[in-house]
Short mmCIF file of C-alpha atoms in Angstrom, two decimals:
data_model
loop_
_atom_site.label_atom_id
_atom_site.label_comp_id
_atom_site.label_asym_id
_atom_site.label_seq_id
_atom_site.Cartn_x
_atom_site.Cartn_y
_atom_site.Cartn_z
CA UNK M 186 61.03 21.52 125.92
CA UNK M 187 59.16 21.41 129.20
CA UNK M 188 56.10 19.27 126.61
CA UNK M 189 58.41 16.45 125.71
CA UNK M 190 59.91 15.40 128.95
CA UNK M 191 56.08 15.35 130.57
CA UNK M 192 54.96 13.87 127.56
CA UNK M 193 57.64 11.00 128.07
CA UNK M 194 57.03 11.21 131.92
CA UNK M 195 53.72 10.27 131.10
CA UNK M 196 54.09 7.03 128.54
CA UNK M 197 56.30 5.52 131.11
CA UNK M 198 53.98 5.71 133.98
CA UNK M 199 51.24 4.10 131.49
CA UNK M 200 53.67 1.05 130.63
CA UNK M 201 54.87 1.00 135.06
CA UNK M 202 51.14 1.36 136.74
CA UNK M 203 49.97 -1.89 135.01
CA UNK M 204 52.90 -4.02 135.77
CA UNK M 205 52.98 -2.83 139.24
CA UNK M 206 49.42 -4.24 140.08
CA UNK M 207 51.27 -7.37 138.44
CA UNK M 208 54.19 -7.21 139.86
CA UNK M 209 51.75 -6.99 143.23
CA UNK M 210 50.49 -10.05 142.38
CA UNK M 211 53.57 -12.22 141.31
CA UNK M 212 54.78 -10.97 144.67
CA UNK M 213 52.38 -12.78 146.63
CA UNK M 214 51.95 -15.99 144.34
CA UNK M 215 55.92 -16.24 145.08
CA UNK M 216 55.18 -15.67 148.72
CA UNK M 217 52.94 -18.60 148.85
CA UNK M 218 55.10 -20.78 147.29
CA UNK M 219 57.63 -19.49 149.89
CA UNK M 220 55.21 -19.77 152.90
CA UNK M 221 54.87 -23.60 151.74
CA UNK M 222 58.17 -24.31 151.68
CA UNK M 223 59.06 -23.03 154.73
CA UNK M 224 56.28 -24.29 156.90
CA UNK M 225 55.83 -27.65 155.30
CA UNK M 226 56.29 -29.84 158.25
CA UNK M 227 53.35 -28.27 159.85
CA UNK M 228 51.17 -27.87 157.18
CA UNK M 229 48.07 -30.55 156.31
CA UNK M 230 46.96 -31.25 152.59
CA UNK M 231 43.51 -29.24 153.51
CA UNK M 232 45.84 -26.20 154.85
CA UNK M 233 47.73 -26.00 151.29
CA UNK M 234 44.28 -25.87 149.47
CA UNK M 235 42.93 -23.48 151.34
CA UNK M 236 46.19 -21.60 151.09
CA UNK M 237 45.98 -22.25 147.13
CA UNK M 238 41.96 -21.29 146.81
CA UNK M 239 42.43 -18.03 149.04
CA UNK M 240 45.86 -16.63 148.54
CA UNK M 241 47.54 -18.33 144.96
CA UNK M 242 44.51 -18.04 142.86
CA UNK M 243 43.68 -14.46 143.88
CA UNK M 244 47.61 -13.53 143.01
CA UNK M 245 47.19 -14.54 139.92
CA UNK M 246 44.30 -12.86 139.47
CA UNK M 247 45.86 -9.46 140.28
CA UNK M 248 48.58 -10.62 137.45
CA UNK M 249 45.62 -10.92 135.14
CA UNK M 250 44.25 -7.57 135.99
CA UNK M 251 47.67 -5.60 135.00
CA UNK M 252 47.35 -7.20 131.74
CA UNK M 253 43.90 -6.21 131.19
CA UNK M 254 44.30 -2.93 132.47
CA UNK M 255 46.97 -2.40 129.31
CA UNK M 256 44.28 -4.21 126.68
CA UNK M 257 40.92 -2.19 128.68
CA UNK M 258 40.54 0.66 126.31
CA UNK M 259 40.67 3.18 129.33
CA UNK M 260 42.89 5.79 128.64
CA UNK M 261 46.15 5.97 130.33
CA UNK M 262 45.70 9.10 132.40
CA UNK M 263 43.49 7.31 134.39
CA UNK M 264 46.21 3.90 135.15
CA UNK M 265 47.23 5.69 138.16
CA UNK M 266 43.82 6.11 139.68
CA UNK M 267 43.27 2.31 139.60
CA UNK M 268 46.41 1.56 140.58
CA UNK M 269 45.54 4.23 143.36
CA UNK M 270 42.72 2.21 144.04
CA UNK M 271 44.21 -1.15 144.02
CA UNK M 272 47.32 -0.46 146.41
CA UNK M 273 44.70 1.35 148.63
CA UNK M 274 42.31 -1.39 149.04
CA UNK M 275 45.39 -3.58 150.10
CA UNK M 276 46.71 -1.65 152.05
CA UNK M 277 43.34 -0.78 154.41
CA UNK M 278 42.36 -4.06 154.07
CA UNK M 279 45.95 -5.47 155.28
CA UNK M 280 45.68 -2.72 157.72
CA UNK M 281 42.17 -3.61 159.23
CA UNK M 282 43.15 -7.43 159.25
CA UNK M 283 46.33 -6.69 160.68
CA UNK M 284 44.26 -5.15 163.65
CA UNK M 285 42.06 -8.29 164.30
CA UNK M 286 44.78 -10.54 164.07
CA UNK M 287 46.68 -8.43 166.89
CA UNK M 288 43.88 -9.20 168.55
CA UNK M 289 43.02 -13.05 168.21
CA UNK M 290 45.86 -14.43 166.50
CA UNK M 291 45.20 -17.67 163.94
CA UNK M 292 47.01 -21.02 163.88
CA UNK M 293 50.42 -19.21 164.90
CA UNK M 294 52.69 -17.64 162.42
CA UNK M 295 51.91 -19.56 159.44
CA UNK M 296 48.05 -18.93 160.40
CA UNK M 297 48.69 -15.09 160.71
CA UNK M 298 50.93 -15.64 157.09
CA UNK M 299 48.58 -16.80 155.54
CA UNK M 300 45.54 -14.68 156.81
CA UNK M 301 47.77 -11.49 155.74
CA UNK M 302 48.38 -12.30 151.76
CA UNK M 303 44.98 -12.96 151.86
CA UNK M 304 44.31 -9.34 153.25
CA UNK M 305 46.15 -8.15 150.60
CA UNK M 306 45.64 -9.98 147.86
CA UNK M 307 42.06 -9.47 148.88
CA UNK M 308 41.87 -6.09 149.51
CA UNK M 309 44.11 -4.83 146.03
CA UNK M 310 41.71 -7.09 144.09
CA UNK M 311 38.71 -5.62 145.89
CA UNK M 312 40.35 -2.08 144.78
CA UNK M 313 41.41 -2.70 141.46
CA UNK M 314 37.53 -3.39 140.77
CA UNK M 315 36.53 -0.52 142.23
CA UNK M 316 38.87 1.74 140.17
CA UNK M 317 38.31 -0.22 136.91
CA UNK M 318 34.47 0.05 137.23
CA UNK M 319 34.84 3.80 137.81
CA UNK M 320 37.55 4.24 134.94
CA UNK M 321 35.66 2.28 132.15
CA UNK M 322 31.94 4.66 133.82
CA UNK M 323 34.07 8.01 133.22
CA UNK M 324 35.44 6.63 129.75
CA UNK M 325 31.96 5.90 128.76
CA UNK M 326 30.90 9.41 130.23
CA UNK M 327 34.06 11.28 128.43
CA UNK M 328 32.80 9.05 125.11
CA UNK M 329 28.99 10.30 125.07
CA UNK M 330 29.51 13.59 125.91
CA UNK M 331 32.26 13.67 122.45
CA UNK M 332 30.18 12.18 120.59
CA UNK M 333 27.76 14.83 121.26
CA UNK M 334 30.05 17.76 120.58
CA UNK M 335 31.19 15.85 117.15
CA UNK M 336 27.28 15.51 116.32
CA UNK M 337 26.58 19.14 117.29
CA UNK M 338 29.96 20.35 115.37
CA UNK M 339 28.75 18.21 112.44
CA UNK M 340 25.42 19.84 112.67
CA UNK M 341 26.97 23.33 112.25
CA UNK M 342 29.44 22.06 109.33
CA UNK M 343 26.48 20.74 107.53
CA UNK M 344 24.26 23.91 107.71
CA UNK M 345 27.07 25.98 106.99
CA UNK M 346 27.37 23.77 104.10
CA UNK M 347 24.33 24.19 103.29
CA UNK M 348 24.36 28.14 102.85
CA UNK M 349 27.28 27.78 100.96
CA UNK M 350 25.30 25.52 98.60
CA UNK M 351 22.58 28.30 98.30
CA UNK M 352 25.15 31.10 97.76
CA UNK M 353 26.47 29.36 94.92
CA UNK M 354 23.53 28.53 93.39
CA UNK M 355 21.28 31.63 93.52
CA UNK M 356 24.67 34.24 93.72
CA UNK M 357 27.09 32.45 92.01
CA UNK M 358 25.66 30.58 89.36
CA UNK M 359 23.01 33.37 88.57
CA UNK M 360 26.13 35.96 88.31
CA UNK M 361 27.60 33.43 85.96
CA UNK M 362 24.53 32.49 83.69
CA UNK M 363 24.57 36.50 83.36
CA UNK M 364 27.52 36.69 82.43
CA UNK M 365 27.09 33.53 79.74
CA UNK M 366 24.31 34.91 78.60
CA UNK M 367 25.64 38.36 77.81
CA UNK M 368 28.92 36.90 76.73
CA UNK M 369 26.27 34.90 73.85
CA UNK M 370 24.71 37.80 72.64
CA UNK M 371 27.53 39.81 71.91
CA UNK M 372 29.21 36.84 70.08
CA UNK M 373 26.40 37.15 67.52
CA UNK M 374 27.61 40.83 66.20
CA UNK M 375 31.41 40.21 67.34
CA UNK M 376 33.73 40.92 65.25
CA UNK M 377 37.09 39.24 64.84
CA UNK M 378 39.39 41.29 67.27
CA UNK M 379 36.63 40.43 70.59
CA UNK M 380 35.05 37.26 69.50
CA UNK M 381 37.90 34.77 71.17
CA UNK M 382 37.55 36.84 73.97
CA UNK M 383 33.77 36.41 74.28
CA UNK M 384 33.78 32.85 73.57
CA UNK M 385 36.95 32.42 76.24
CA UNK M 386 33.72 33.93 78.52
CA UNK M 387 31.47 32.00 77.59
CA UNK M 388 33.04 28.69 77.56
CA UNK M 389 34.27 29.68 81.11
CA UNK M 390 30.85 30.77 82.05
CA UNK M 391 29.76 26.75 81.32
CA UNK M 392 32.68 25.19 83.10
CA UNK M 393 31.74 26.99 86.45
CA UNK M 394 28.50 26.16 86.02
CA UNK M 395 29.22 22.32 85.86
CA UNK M 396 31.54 22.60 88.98
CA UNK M 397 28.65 24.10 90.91
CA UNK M 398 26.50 21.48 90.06
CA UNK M 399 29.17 19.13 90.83
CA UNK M 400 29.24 20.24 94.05
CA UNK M 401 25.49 20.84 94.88
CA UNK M 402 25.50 17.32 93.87
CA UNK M 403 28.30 16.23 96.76
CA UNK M 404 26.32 18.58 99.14
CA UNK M 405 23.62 16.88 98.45
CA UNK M 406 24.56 13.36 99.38
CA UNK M 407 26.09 14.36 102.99
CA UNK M 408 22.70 15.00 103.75
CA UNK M 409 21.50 12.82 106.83
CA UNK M 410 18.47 11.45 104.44
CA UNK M 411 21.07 10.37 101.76
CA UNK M 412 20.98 7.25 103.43
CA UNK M 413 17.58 6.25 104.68
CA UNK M 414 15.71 7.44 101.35
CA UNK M 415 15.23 5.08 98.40
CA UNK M 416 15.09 6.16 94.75
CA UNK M 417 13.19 4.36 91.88
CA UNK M 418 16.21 3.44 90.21
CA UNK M 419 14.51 3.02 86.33
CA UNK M 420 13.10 6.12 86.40
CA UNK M 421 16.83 7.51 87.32
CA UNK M 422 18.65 5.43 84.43
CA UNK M 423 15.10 6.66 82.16
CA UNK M 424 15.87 10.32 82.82
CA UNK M 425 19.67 9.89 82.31
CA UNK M 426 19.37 8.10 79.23
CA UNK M 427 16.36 10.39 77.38
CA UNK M 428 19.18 13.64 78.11
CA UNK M 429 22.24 11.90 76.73
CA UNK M 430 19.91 11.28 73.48
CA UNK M 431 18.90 14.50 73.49
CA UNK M 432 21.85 16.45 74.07
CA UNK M 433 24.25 14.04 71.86
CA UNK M 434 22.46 13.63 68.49
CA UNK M 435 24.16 10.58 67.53
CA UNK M 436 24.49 8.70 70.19
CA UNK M 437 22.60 5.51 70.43
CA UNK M 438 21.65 3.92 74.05
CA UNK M 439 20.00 0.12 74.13
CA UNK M 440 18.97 -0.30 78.08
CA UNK M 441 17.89 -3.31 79.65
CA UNK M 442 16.38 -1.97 82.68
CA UNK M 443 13.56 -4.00 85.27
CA UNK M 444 10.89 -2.47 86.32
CA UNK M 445 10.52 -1.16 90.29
CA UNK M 446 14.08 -1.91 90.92
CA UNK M 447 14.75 0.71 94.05
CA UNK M 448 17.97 1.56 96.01
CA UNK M 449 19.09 3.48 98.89
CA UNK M 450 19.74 7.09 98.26
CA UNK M 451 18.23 10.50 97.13
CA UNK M 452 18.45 12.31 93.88
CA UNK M 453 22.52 12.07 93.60
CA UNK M 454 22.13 9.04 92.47
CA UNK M 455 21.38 10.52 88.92
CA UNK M 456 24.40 12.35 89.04
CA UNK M 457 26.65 8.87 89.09
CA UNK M 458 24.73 7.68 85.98
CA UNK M 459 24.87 11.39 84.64
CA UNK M 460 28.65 11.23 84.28
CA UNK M 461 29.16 7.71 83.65
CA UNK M 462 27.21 8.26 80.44
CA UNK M 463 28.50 11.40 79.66
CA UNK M 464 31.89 10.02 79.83
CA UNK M 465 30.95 7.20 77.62
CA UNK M 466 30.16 9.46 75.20
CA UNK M 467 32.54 11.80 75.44
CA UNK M 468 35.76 10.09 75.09
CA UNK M 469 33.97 8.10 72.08
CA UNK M 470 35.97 8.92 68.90
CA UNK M 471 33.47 7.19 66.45
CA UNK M 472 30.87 8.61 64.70
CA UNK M 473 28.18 7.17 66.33
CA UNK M 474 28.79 6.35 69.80
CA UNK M 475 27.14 3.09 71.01
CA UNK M 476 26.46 2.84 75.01
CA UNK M 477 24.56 -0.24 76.84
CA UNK M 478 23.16 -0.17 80.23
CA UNK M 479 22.58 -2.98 82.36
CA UNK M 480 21.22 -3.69 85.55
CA UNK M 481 21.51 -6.66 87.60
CA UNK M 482 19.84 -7.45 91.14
CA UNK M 483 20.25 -9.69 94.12
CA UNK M 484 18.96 -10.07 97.16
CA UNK M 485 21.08 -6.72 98.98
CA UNK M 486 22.57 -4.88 95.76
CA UNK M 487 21.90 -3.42 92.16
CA UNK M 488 24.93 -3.34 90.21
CA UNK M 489 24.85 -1.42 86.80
CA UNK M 490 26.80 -1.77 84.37
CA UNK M 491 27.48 0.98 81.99
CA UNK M 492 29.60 -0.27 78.50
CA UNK M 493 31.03 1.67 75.47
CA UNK M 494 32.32 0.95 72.18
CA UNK M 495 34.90 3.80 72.75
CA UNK M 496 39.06 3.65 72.49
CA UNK M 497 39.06 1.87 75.62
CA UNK M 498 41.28 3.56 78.85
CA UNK M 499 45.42 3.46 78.44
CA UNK M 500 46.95 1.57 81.46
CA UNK M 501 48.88 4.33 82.69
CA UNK M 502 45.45 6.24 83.27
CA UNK M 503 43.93 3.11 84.75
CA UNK M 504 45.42 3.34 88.60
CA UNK M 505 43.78 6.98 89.19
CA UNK M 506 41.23 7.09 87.12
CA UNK M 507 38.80 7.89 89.90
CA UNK M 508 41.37 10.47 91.86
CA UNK M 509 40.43 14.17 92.10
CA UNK M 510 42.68 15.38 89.01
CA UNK M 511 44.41 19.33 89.35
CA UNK M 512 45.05 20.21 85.33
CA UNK M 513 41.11 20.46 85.29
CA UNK M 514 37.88 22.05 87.44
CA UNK M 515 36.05 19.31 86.68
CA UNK M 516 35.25 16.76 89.32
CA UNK M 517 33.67 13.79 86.35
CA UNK M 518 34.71 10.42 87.73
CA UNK M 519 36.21 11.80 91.29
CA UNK M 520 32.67 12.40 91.62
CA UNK M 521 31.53 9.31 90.60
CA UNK M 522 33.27 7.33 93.26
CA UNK M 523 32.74 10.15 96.38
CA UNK M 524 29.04 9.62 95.75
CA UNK M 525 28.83 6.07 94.86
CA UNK M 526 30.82 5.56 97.84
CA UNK M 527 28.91 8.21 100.08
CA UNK M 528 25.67 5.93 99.43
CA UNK M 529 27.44 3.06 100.68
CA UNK M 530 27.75 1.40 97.06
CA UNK M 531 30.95 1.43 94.76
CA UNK M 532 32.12 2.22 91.21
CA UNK M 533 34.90 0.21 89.72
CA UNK M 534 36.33 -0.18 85.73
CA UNK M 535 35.29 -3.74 85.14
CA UNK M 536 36.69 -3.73 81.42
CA UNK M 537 38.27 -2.00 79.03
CA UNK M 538 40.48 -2.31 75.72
CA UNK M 539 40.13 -1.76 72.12
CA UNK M 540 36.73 -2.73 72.11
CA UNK M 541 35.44 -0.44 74.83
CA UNK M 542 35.20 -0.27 78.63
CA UNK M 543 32.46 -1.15 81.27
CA UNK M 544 31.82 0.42 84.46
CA UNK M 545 29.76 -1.07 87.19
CA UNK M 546 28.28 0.81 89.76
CA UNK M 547 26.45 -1.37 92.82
CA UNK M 548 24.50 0.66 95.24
CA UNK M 549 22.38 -1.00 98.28
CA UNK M 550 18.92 -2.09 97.08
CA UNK M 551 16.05 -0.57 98.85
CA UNK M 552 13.67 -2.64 101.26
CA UNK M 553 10.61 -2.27 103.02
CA UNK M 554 8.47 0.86 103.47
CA UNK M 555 10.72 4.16 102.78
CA UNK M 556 9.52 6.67 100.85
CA UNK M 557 10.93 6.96 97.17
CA UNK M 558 12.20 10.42 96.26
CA UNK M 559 11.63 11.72 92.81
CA UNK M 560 13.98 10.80 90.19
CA UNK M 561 15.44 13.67 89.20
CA UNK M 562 14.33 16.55 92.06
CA UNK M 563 18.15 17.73 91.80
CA UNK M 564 17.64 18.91 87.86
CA UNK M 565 13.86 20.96 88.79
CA UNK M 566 14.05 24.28 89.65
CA UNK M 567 11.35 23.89 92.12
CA UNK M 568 12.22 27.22 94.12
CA UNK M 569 8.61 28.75 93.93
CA UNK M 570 10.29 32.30 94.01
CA UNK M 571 12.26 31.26 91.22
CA UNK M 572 9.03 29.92 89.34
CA UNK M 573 7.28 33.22 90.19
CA UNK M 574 10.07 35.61 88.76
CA UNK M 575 10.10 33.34 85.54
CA UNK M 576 6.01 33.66 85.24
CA UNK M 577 5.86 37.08 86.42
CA UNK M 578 8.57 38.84 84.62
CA UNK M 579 8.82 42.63 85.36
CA UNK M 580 9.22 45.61 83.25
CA UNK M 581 12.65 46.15 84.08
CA UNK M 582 13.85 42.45 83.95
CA UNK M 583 16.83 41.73 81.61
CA UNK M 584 16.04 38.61 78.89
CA UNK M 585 19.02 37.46 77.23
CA UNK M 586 18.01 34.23 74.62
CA UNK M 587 21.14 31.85 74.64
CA UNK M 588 21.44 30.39 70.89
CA UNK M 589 24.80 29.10 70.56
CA UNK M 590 25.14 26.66 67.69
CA UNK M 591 28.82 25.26 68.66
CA UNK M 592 27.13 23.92 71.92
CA UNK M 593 26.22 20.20 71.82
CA UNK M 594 23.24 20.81 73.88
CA UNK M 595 20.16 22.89 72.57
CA UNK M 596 19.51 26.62 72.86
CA UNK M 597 18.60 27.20 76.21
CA UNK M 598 16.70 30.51 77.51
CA UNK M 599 18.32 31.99 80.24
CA UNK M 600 16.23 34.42 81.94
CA UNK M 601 17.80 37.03 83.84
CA UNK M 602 15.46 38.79 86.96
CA UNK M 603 15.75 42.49 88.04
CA UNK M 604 15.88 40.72 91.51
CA UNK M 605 18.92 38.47 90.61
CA UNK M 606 17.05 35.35 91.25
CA UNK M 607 18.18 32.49 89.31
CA UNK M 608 16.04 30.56 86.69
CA UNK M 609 18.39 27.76 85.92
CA UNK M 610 15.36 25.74 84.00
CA UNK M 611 15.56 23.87 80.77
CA UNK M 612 12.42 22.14 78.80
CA UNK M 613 12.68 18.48 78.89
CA UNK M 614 11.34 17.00 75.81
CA UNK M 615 10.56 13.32 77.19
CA UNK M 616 8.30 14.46 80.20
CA UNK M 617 7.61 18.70 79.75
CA UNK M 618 9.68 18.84 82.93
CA UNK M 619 12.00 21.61 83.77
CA UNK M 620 15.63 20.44 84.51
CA UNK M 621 18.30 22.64 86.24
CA UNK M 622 20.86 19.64 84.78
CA UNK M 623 24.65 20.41 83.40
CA UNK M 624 24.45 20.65 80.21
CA UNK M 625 27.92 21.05 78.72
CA UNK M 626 30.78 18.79 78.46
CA UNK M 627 32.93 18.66 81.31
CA UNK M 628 36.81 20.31 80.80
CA UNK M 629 39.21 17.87 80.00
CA UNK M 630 39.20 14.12 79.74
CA UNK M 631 36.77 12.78 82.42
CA UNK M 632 40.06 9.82 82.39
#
């Protein structure tokens, strides 16, 4: 209870302190007006100007200075030390003037009236500087020093991050392509009391392997070099394109693709066009899907445009289509938009109905110098220890050859080292290129 009448304490000295400085002010602007009236048979047209020029004008300006105390930016605990500051320059300045004037009065009383609002008027002016120039130096010094502790703490979250990206990949994910692979060689004597069991394994086995992928891949693009890198962007759509051929049989893809088109990002990027053809495909009920990439430039963007001959997307589905769905693991076009967004592009649904949909992605394009990243770094197991226990097999290493027909993708060899080190590799027919890529469909309707 003690919190709440402090905090409200508080909020009403914040709204007072201000309007006291003005309140200071409108004080002495009605006190000239006063001092005018009253002495106005002995006052000359020169006397009222200077009266106006050295005590009106500097009241307002203290009424000013209340009001942009409020609209500053300093933070409110720190009103009451300029206000501190401004009553206490008026006051030793009144104080000191007072003293002189003891001593060689001015003009009479309307002299010695005058020459005191100017003291003070002077003097809480002088003040209210002095404690605004030090408030807005120890916000600035309270604002640095934060945004230091939120770089360091971001600094820790990221390489934290980062281990929990390698657990998952060389723990995880080597526990689970174990297990998938184990799962696929019993399922070729199974009999019919353990088979749905195995393939229940198995087909779990490939949906936590596409959510760690998924989230390597959103890992990946918080990385301070997600930014300031550039990717070739046709080798990207190249890559993405060959692998839906290859793992979707009839599938046809017609590209229209220019040549060194580059934009601002890292390997992620293939993940957008990854899923955004993989959903095309997907959710295609004919019998030979038909997807057509585009690519359009200007001067600051590359917007692609990725169109289907599929059922199209029902309205209902249309408002969250790109919100992080619960009934499913998979992240499909949640991750689409975190990434796209994350390299300061966007994805939106530019058409759909009966006759298919279109997405477009637009990312930044690239400029001047940067270094281009490899197209697809994210999909080659480029560990070397990983490439050394796949060479250099030992005597005691376990070898379990994944031949599933069911799958839509093509048998895959997974490896399995005495030393539990992952080798997540695939041959690439286009290039000869090993690719760590996800490889089954995701769970559920991408939609």
């Amino acid at each position: 209870m003690s919190g709440a009448p402090r905090r409200r304490r508080a909020e009403r000295s914040a709204r007072v302190l201000p309007r006291a400085v003005s309140g200071l002010g409108l004080l002495s602007a009605g006190g000239f007006g006063a001092w005018c009236l009253w002495f106005r048979s002995l006052l000359t047209p020169t006397a009222v100007v200077v009266g106006l020029v050295t005590v009106f004008l500097p009241a307002l300006a203290l009424v000013w200075a209340g009001r942009k105390l409020v609209r500053s930016g300093i933070s409110r605990d720190r009103y009451g030390r300029v206000v501190r500051w401004s009553f206490g320059g008026a006051i030793v300045f009144l104080a000191v003037n007072g003293f002189v004037m003891a001593l060689f009065p001015w003009n009479g009383l309307a002299g010695n009236l005058a020459w005191a609002q100017f003291s003070l008027n002077a003097g809480a002016g002088a003040g209210f500087l002095v404690g605004y120039v030090e408030a807005r130096a120890i916000q600035r010094e309270v604002e640095a020093t934060a945004a230091v502790a939120r770089a360091e703490q971001l600094e820790e979250d990221r390489e934290l991050l980062t281990y929990l990206s390698d657990l998952l990949r060389h723990e995880v994910l080597n526990s689970t392509q174990i297990i998938g692979g184990h799962a696929t060689l019993l399922l070729e004597e199974a009999d019919d009391s353990t088979r749905g069991s195995l393939e229940a394994i198995d087909r779990e086995s490939e949906k936590l392997t596409d959510v760690i992928d998924d989230i390597r891949a959103m890992l990946n693009a918080t990385q301070p070099s997600a930014g300031r890198a550039v990717v070739a962007l046709d080798d990207v759509l190249s890559d993405e394109i060959a692998d839906v051929e290859r793992r979707f049989d009839d599938v046809e893809v017609e590209a229209s693709v220019p040549d060194g088109v580059r934009v601002e990002g890292n390997e992620g990027i293939g993940w957008i066009f990854a899923n955004l053809l993989e959903n095309a495909v997907e959710h295609n009920d004919g019998e030979s899907p038909r997807v057509e990439v585009t690519v359009a430039t200007t001067d600051e963007t590359v917007t692609v445009r990725i169109a289907d001959d599929g059922p199209g997307i029902p309205t209902p589905v249309r408002e969250a289509l790109f919100d992080r769905r619960s009934d499913n693991h998979g992240l499909g076009l949640y991750l689409v938009r975190i990434l796209a967004t994350r390299y300061g592009g966007r994805v939106d649904l530019a058409e759909t109905g009966p006759d298919g949909s279109v997405f477009a992605v637009t990312l930044s394009r690239a400029g001047g110098e940067r270094t281009t990243e490899p197209p697809d770094r994210r999909r080659t197991d480029s560990d070397p220890v990983a490439a050394a226990v796949g060479s250099q097999r030992t005597a005691d290493a376990e070898t379990a050859v994944v031949a599933s027909g069911r799958r839509k993708r093509e048998s895959t060899t997974e490896t399995i080292s005495a030393d539990r080190e992952p080798t997540e590799t695939k041959p690439n027919e286009r290039d000869g290129i090993d690719r760590t890529r996800p490889t089954s469909p995701r769970d559920g309707p991408e939609i």
